[in-house]
PDB file of C-alpha atoms in Angstrom:
ATOM      1  CA  UNK A   1      -6.506  20.698 -17.480  1.00 35.00           C
ATOM      2  CA  UNK A   2      -7.846  18.344 -14.819  1.00 41.00           C
ATOM      3  CA  UNK A   3     -10.134  19.494 -11.995  1.00 50.00           C
ATOM      4  CA  UNK A   4      -8.611  21.176  -8.953  1.00 49.00           C
ATOM      5  CA  UNK A   5      -9.872  18.008  -6.788  1.00 48.00           C
ATOM      6  CA  UNK A   6      -8.017  15.741  -8.852  1.00 85.00           C
ATOM      7  CA  UNK A   7      -4.726  17.263  -8.962  1.00 91.00           C
ATOM      8  CA  UNK A   8      -3.982  15.102  -5.457  1.00 93.00           C
ATOM      9  CA  UNK A   9      -4.322  11.655  -7.457  1.00 94.00           C
ATOM     10  CA  UNK A  10      -2.283  13.271 -10.257  1.00 94.00           C
ATOM     11  CA  UNK A  11       0.355  14.007  -8.089  1.00 96.00           C
ATOM     12  CA  UNK A  12       0.285  10.910  -6.417  1.00 97.00           C
ATOM     13  CA  UNK A  13       0.807   9.017  -9.575  1.00 96.00           C
ATOM     14  CA  UNK A  14       3.767  11.634 -10.675  1.00 97.00           C
ATOM     15  CA  UNK A  15       5.310  10.335  -7.318  1.00 98.00           C
ATOM     16  CA  UNK A  16       4.671   6.876  -7.669  1.00 98.00           C
ATOM     17  CA  UNK A  17       6.137   7.092 -11.477  1.00 98.00           C
ATOM     18  CA  UNK A  18       9.025   9.103 -10.046  1.00 98.00           C
ATOM     19  CA  UNK A  19       9.547   5.655  -7.532  1.00 98.00           C
ATOM     20  CA  UNK A  20       9.514   3.597 -10.497  1.00 98.00           C
ATOM     21  CA  UNK A  21      11.845   5.519 -12.186  1.00 98.00           C
ATOM     22  CA  UNK A  22      14.387   5.700  -9.441  1.00 98.00           C
ATOM     23  CA  UNK A  23      14.092   2.153  -8.639  1.00 98.00           C
ATOM     24  CA  UNK A  24      15.027   1.127 -11.916  1.00 98.00           C
ATOM     25  CA  UNK A  25      17.944   3.411 -12.122  1.00 98.00           C
ATOM     26  CA  UNK A  26      18.982   2.000  -8.689  1.00 98.00           C
ATOM     27  CA  UNK A  27      18.930  -1.303  -9.929  1.00 98.00           C
ATOM     28  CA  UNK A  28      20.447  -0.717 -13.271  1.00 97.00           C
ATOM     29  CA  UNK A  29      23.397   1.130 -11.450  1.00 96.00           C
ATOM     30  CA  UNK A  30      23.823  -1.655  -8.829  1.00 97.00           C
ATOM     31  CA  UNK A  31      23.931  -4.613 -11.023  1.00 96.00           C
ATOM     32  CA  UNK A  32      27.391  -3.237 -12.684  1.00 93.00           C
ATOM     33  CA  UNK A  33      30.228  -1.259 -11.097  1.00 93.00           C
ATOM     34  CA  UNK A  34      29.592   2.340 -10.102  1.00 95.00           C
ATOM     35  CA  UNK A  35      32.913   3.917 -11.615  1.00 94.00           C
ATOM     36  CA  UNK A  36      31.955   7.565  -9.606  1.00 96.00           C
ATOM     37  CA  UNK A  37      29.708   7.249  -6.739  1.00 96.00           C
ATOM     38  CA  UNK A  38      29.678  10.902  -5.905  1.00 97.00           C
ATOM     39  CA  UNK A  39      27.878  11.368  -9.288  1.00 97.00           C
ATOM     40  CA  UNK A  40      25.656   8.625  -8.530  1.00 97.00           C
ATOM     41  CA  UNK A  41      24.953   9.931  -5.212  1.00 97.00           C
ATOM     42  CA  UNK A  42      24.001  13.262  -6.710  1.00 97.00           C
ATOM     43  CA  UNK A  43      21.922  11.656  -9.259  1.00 97.00           C
ATOM     44  CA  UNK A  44      19.868   9.959  -6.658  1.00 98.00           C
ATOM     45  CA  UNK A  45      19.560  13.160  -4.819  1.00 97.00           C
ATOM     46  CA  UNK A  46      17.832  14.806  -8.028  1.00 98.00           C
ATOM     47  CA  UNK A  47      15.566  11.897  -7.960  1.00 98.00           C
ATOM     48  CA  UNK A  48      14.482  12.667  -4.300  1.00 98.00           C
ATOM     49  CA  UNK A  49      14.704  16.569  -4.868  1.00 98.00           C
ATOM     50  CA  UNK A  50      11.804  15.754  -7.508  1.00 97.00           C
ATOM     51  CA  UNK A  51       9.922  14.036  -5.167  1.00 97.00           C
ATOM     52  CA  UNK A  52      10.179  16.917  -2.061  1.00 97.00           C
ATOM     53  CA  UNK A  53       8.458  19.201  -5.388  1.00 98.00           C
ATOM     54  CA  UNK A  54       5.903  16.898  -5.595  1.00 97.00           C
ATOM     55  CA  UNK A  55       5.070  16.634  -1.913  1.00 97.00           C
ATOM     56  CA  UNK A  56       5.415  20.524  -1.649  1.00 97.00           C
ATOM     57  CA  UNK A  57       2.839  20.610  -4.644  1.00 96.00           C
ATOM     58  CA  UNK A  58       0.053  18.563  -2.649  1.00 95.00           C
ATOM     59  CA  UNK A  59       0.864  20.411   0.845  1.00 95.00           C
ATOM     60  CA  UNK A  60       0.447  23.702  -1.023  1.00 95.00           C
ATOM     61  CA  UNK A  61      -2.897  22.519  -2.933  1.00 92.00           C
ATOM     62  CA  UNK A  62      -4.352  21.163   0.347  1.00 92.00           C
ATOM     63  CA  UNK A  63      -3.575  24.466   2.021  1.00 92.00           C
ATOM     64  CA  UNK A  64      -5.954  25.951  -0.849  1.00 89.00           C
ATOM     65  CA  UNK A  65      -8.794  23.184  -1.082  1.00 85.00           C
ATOM     66  CA  UNK A  66     -11.853  22.840   0.818  1.00 85.00           C
ATOM     67  CA  UNK A  67     -12.986  19.649  -0.566  1.00 86.00           C
ATOM     68  CA  UNK A  68     -10.547  16.603  -1.115  1.00 86.00           C
ATOM     69  CA  UNK A  69     -11.145  13.437  -3.140  1.00 87.00           C
ATOM     70  CA  UNK A  70     -10.735  11.424  -0.062  1.00 90.00           C
ATOM     71  CA  UNK A  71      -9.281  12.269   3.495  1.00 91.00           C
ATOM     72  CA  UNK A  72      -6.928  15.298   3.931  1.00 92.00           C
ATOM     73  CA  UNK A  73      -4.770  13.103   6.651  1.00 94.00           C
ATOM     74  CA  UNK A  74      -4.889  10.074   3.948  1.00 94.00           C
ATOM     75  CA  UNK A  75      -3.728  12.516   1.470  1.00 95.00           C
ATOM     76  CA  UNK A  76      -0.706  13.597   3.669  1.00 96.00           C
ATOM     77  CA  UNK A  77       0.236  10.394   5.124  1.00 96.00           C
ATOM     78  CA  UNK A  78       0.291   9.011   1.238  1.00 97.00           C
ATOM     79  CA  UNK A  79       2.262  11.767   0.290  1.00 97.00           C
ATOM     80  CA  UNK A  80       4.850  11.253   3.340  1.00 97.00           C
ATOM     81  CA  UNK A  81       5.377   7.908   2.822  1.00 98.00           C
ATOM     82  CA  UNK A  82       6.075   7.704  -0.740  1.00 98.00           C
ATOM     83  CA  UNK A  83       8.728  10.496  -0.053  1.00 98.00           C
ATOM     84  CA  UNK A  84      10.099   8.245   2.757  1.00 98.00           C
ATOM     85  CA  UNK A  85      10.885   5.559  -0.049  1.00 98.00           C
ATOM     86  CA  UNK A  86      12.681   8.146  -2.184  1.00 98.00           C
ATOM     87  CA  UNK A  87      14.305   9.400   0.902  1.00 98.00           C
ATOM     88  CA  UNK A  88      15.800   5.972   1.678  1.00 98.00           C
ATOM     89  CA  UNK A  89      16.962   5.269  -1.727  1.00 98.00           C
ATOM     90  CA  UNK A  90      19.330   8.553  -1.699  1.00 98.00           C
ATOM     91  CA  UNK A  91      20.380   7.587   1.517  1.00 97.00           C
ATOM     92  CA  UNK A  92      21.920   4.445   0.225  1.00 98.00           C
ATOM     93  CA  UNK A  93      23.338   6.124  -2.602  1.00 97.00           C
ATOM     94  CA  UNK A  94      24.780   9.018  -0.409  1.00 97.00           C
ATOM     95  CA  UNK A  95      26.793   6.065   1.708  1.00 97.00           C
ATOM     96  CA  UNK A  96      27.960   4.368  -1.636  1.00 97.00           C
ATOM     97  CA  UNK A  97      29.610   7.947  -1.514  1.00 97.00           C
ATOM     98  CA  UNK A  98      30.635   8.421   1.749  1.00 97.00           C
ATOM     99  CA  UNK A  99      31.858   4.694   2.027  1.00 96.00           C
ATOM    100  CA  UNK A 100      33.291   4.830  -1.447  1.00 95.00           C
ATOM    101  CA  UNK A 101      31.576   1.823  -2.595  1.00 95.00           C
ATOM    102  CA  UNK A 102      32.102   0.843  -6.217  1.00 94.00           C
ATOM    103  CA  UNK A 103      31.328  -2.847  -6.320  1.00 94.00           C
ATOM    104  CA  UNK A 104      27.572  -3.109  -5.081  1.00 96.00           C
ATOM    105  CA  UNK A 105      27.720  -7.072  -3.873  1.00 95.00           C
ATOM    106  CA  UNK A 106      24.898  -9.656  -4.284  1.00 96.00           C
ATOM    107  CA  UNK A 107      22.824  -8.482  -1.490  1.00 97.00           C
ATOM    108  CA  UNK A 108      22.692  -4.874  -2.315  1.00 97.00           C
ATOM    109  CA  UNK A 109      21.634  -6.326  -5.854  1.00 98.00           C
ATOM    110  CA  UNK A 110      18.880  -8.641  -4.083  1.00 98.00           C
ATOM    111  CA  UNK A 111      17.690  -5.671  -2.437  1.00 98.00           C
ATOM    112  CA  UNK A 112      17.587  -3.277  -5.259  1.00 98.00           C
ATOM    113  CA  UNK A 113      15.407  -5.782  -7.154  1.00 98.00           C
ATOM    114  CA  UNK A 114      12.859  -6.264  -4.149  1.00 98.00           C
ATOM    115  CA  UNK A 115      12.750  -2.405  -4.374  1.00 98.00           C
ATOM    116  CA  UNK A 116      12.238  -2.407  -7.905  1.00 98.00           C
ATOM    117  CA  UNK A 117       9.273  -4.927  -7.812  1.00 98.00           C
ATOM    118  CA  UNK A 118       7.919  -3.102  -4.799  1.00 98.00           C
ATOM    119  CA  UNK A 119       7.582   0.506  -6.759  1.00 98.00           C
ATOM    120  CA  UNK A 120       5.488  -1.667  -9.612  1.00 98.00           C
ATOM    121  CA  UNK A 121       3.055  -2.726  -6.878  1.00 98.00           C
ATOM    122  CA  UNK A 122       3.163   0.799  -5.621  1.00 98.00           C
ATOM    123  CA  UNK A 123       2.593   2.339  -8.939  1.00 98.00           C
ATOM    124  CA  UNK A 124      -0.321   0.034  -9.911  1.00 98.00           C
ATOM    125  CA  UNK A 125      -2.007   0.675  -6.442  1.00 98.00           C
ATOM    126  CA  UNK A 126      -1.655   4.217  -6.749  1.00 97.00           C
ATOM    127  CA  UNK A 127      -2.927   4.634  -9.961  1.00 96.00           C
ATOM    128  CA  UNK A 128      -5.891   2.209  -9.009  1.00 96.00           C
ATOM    129  CA  UNK A 129      -6.756   4.857  -6.345  1.00 95.00           C
ATOM    130  CA  UNK A 130      -6.928   7.602  -8.801  1.00 92.00           C
ATOM    131  CA  UNK A 131      -9.592   5.451 -10.917  1.00 91.00           C
ATOM    132  CA  UNK A 132     -11.525   4.828  -7.228  1.00 90.00           C
ATOM    133  CA  UNK A 133     -10.962   1.055  -7.805  1.00 93.00           C
ATOM    134  CA  UNK A 134     -10.393   0.561  -4.330  1.00 93.00           C
ATOM    135  CA  UNK A 135     -10.748  -2.920  -3.757  1.00 93.00           C
ATOM    136  CA  UNK A 136      -8.551  -3.689  -6.567  1.00 96.00           C
ATOM    137  CA  UNK A 137      -5.677  -2.300  -4.719  1.00 97.00           C
ATOM    138  CA  UNK A 138      -5.832  -5.030  -1.786  1.00 96.00           C
ATOM    139  CA  UNK A 139      -3.981  -7.327  -4.097  1.00 97.00           C
ATOM    140  CA  UNK A 140      -1.069  -4.715  -4.521  1.00 98.00           C
ATOM    141  CA  UNK A 141      -0.825  -4.470  -1.069  1.00 97.00           C
ATOM    142  CA  UNK A 142      -0.538  -8.256   0.013  1.00 97.00           C
ATOM    143  CA  UNK A 143       2.370  -8.219  -2.594  1.00 98.00           C
ATOM    144  CA  UNK A 144       3.842  -5.396  -0.783  1.00 98.00           C
ATOM    145  CA  UNK A 145       3.560  -7.157   2.646  1.00 97.00           C
ATOM    146  CA  UNK A 146       5.323 -10.260   0.994  1.00 98.00           C
ATOM    147  CA  UNK A 147       8.048  -8.224  -0.417  1.00 98.00           C
ATOM    148  CA  UNK A 148       8.714  -6.487   2.976  1.00 97.00           C
ATOM    149  CA  UNK A 149       8.631  -9.952   4.455  1.00 98.00           C
ATOM    150  CA  UNK A 150      11.502 -10.951   1.714  1.00 98.00           C
ATOM    151  CA  UNK A 151      13.337  -7.726   2.793  1.00 97.00           C
ATOM    152  CA  UNK A 152      13.305  -8.929   6.330  1.00 98.00           C
ATOM    153  CA  UNK A 153      14.577 -12.448   5.161  1.00 98.00           C
ATOM    154  CA  UNK A 154      17.278 -10.700   2.859  1.00 98.00           C
ATOM    155  CA  UNK A 155      18.509  -8.478   5.548  1.00 98.00           C
ATOM    156  CA  UNK A 156      18.927 -11.784   7.986  1.00 98.00           C
ATOM    157  CA  UNK A 157      20.809 -13.975   5.452  1.00 97.00           C
ATOM    158  CA  UNK A 158      23.071 -10.789   4.246  1.00 97.00           C
ATOM    159  CA  UNK A 159      24.036  -9.986   7.888  1.00 97.00           C
ATOM    160  CA  UNK A 160      24.985 -13.650   8.641  1.00 97.00           C
ATOM    161  CA  UNK A 161      26.710 -14.158   5.268  1.00 96.00           C
ATOM    162  CA  UNK A 162      28.684 -10.928   5.862  1.00 95.00           C
ATOM    163  CA  UNK A 163      29.926 -11.681   9.612  1.00 95.00           C
ATOM    164  CA  UNK A 164      30.965 -15.049   7.896  1.00 96.00           C
ATOM    165  CA  UNK A 165      33.118 -13.916   5.232  1.00 93.00           C
ATOM    166  CA  UNK A 166      34.283 -10.362   5.666  1.00 91.00           C
ATOM    167  CA  UNK A 167      37.071  -9.820   7.975  1.00 92.00           C
ATOM    168  CA  UNK A 168      37.761  -6.525   7.958  1.00 93.00           C
ATOM    169  CA  UNK A 169      35.687  -4.816  10.627  1.00 94.00           C
ATOM    170  CA  UNK A 170      35.230  -1.071   8.633  1.00 95.00           C
ATOM    171  CA  UNK A 171      34.005  -2.818   5.695  1.00 94.00           C
ATOM    172  CA  UNK A 172      31.640  -4.947   7.705  1.00 96.00           C
ATOM    173  CA  UNK A 173      30.619  -2.110   9.421  1.00 96.00           C
ATOM    174  CA  UNK A 174      29.892   0.028   6.100  1.00 96.00           C
ATOM    175  CA  UNK A 175      27.990  -2.961   4.430  1.00 97.00           C
ATOM    176  CA  UNK A 176      25.810  -3.697   7.605  1.00 97.00           C
ATOM    177  CA  UNK A 177      24.584   0.138   7.564  1.00 97.00           C
ATOM    178  CA  UNK A 178      23.901  -0.175   3.705  1.00 98.00           C
ATOM    179  CA  UNK A 179      21.834  -3.569   3.803  1.00 98.00           C
ATOM    180  CA  UNK A 180      19.932  -1.903   6.916  1.00 98.00           C
ATOM    181  CA  UNK A 181      19.135   1.263   5.261  1.00 98.00           C
ATOM    182  CA  UNK A 182      17.900  -0.954   2.174  1.00 98.00           C
ATOM    183  CA  UNK A 183      15.610  -2.997   4.248  1.00 98.00           C
ATOM    184  CA  UNK A 184      13.942   0.238   6.026  1.00 98.00           C
ATOM    185  CA  UNK A 185      13.222   1.407   2.679  1.00 98.00           C
ATOM    186  CA  UNK A 186      11.269  -1.896   2.092  1.00 98.00           C
ATOM    187  CA  UNK A 187       9.439  -0.910   5.678  1.00 97.00           C
ATOM    188  CA  UNK A 188       8.956   2.216   3.995  1.00 97.00           C
ATOM    189  CA  UNK A 189       7.031   0.263   0.799  1.00 98.00           C
ATOM    190  CA  UNK A 190       4.729  -1.696   3.269  1.00 97.00           C
ATOM    191  CA  UNK A 191       4.084   1.496   5.219  1.00 97.00           C
ATOM    192  CA  UNK A 192       2.515   2.804   1.824  1.00 98.00           C
ATOM    193  CA  UNK A 193       0.417  -0.543   1.490  1.00 97.00           C
ATOM    194  CA  UNK A 194      -0.733  -0.199   5.305  1.00 97.00           C
ATOM    195  CA  UNK A 195      -2.405   3.439   4.505  1.00 96.00           C
ATOM    196  CA  UNK A 196      -3.627   2.280   1.014  1.00 97.00           C
ATOM    197  CA  UNK A 197      -5.358  -0.303   3.159  1.00 95.00           C
ATOM    198  CA  UNK A 198      -6.843   1.974   5.762  1.00 94.00           C
ATOM    199  CA  UNK A 199      -8.021   4.132   2.780  1.00 94.00           C
ATOM    200  CA  UNK A 200      -9.900   1.009   1.389  1.00 93.00           C
ATOM    201  CA  UNK A 201     -11.661   0.150   4.850  1.00 91.00           C
ATOM    202  CA  UNK A 202     -12.687   3.991   5.318  1.00 87.00           C
ATOM    203  CA  UNK A 203     -14.091   4.374   1.785  1.00 85.00           C
ATOM    204  CA  UNK A 204     -15.198   1.039   0.553  1.00 75.00           C
TER     205      UNK A 204
END
């Protein structure tokens, strides 16, 4: 059994593992056809629900614990932001279902790859947090910032290409919303990095 104070780091690590698992599954799905968008949306919803359960566990433990390993607000912020990443991926998958997207395009695949690489950095950083290796986290925060910039560039290029090549206004609206939600999810990954950097500053 882990000590009570360690349940926070352990559960944050569980959330980081779940983000890694979710982005890997999302990337694998969009790299081929999605024959049943409804089933895929439900699968992503299940991942998001597991994230909610971890978040609920952390909040419950915070309410029972007097002394925490880092500031309570930092634990709450990290929990919310990790959950936001999972929410973002689930929101995109739900659009696949609503808009009957069965053949994800190259832009969606590039976003999925960007998110998967972001998940790798988040997982590494969260595990270092649990090991109290705060300064080592900085490298992963820098990489997450770079990946968010990559997401910004990808959104601009994707929307530009979309308006050049897609003549059906309904199709254009659907894809533009999906691209924007994917880019917002890269923003959520950067938000995790920003909060981690604040933790480093306060605890180093």
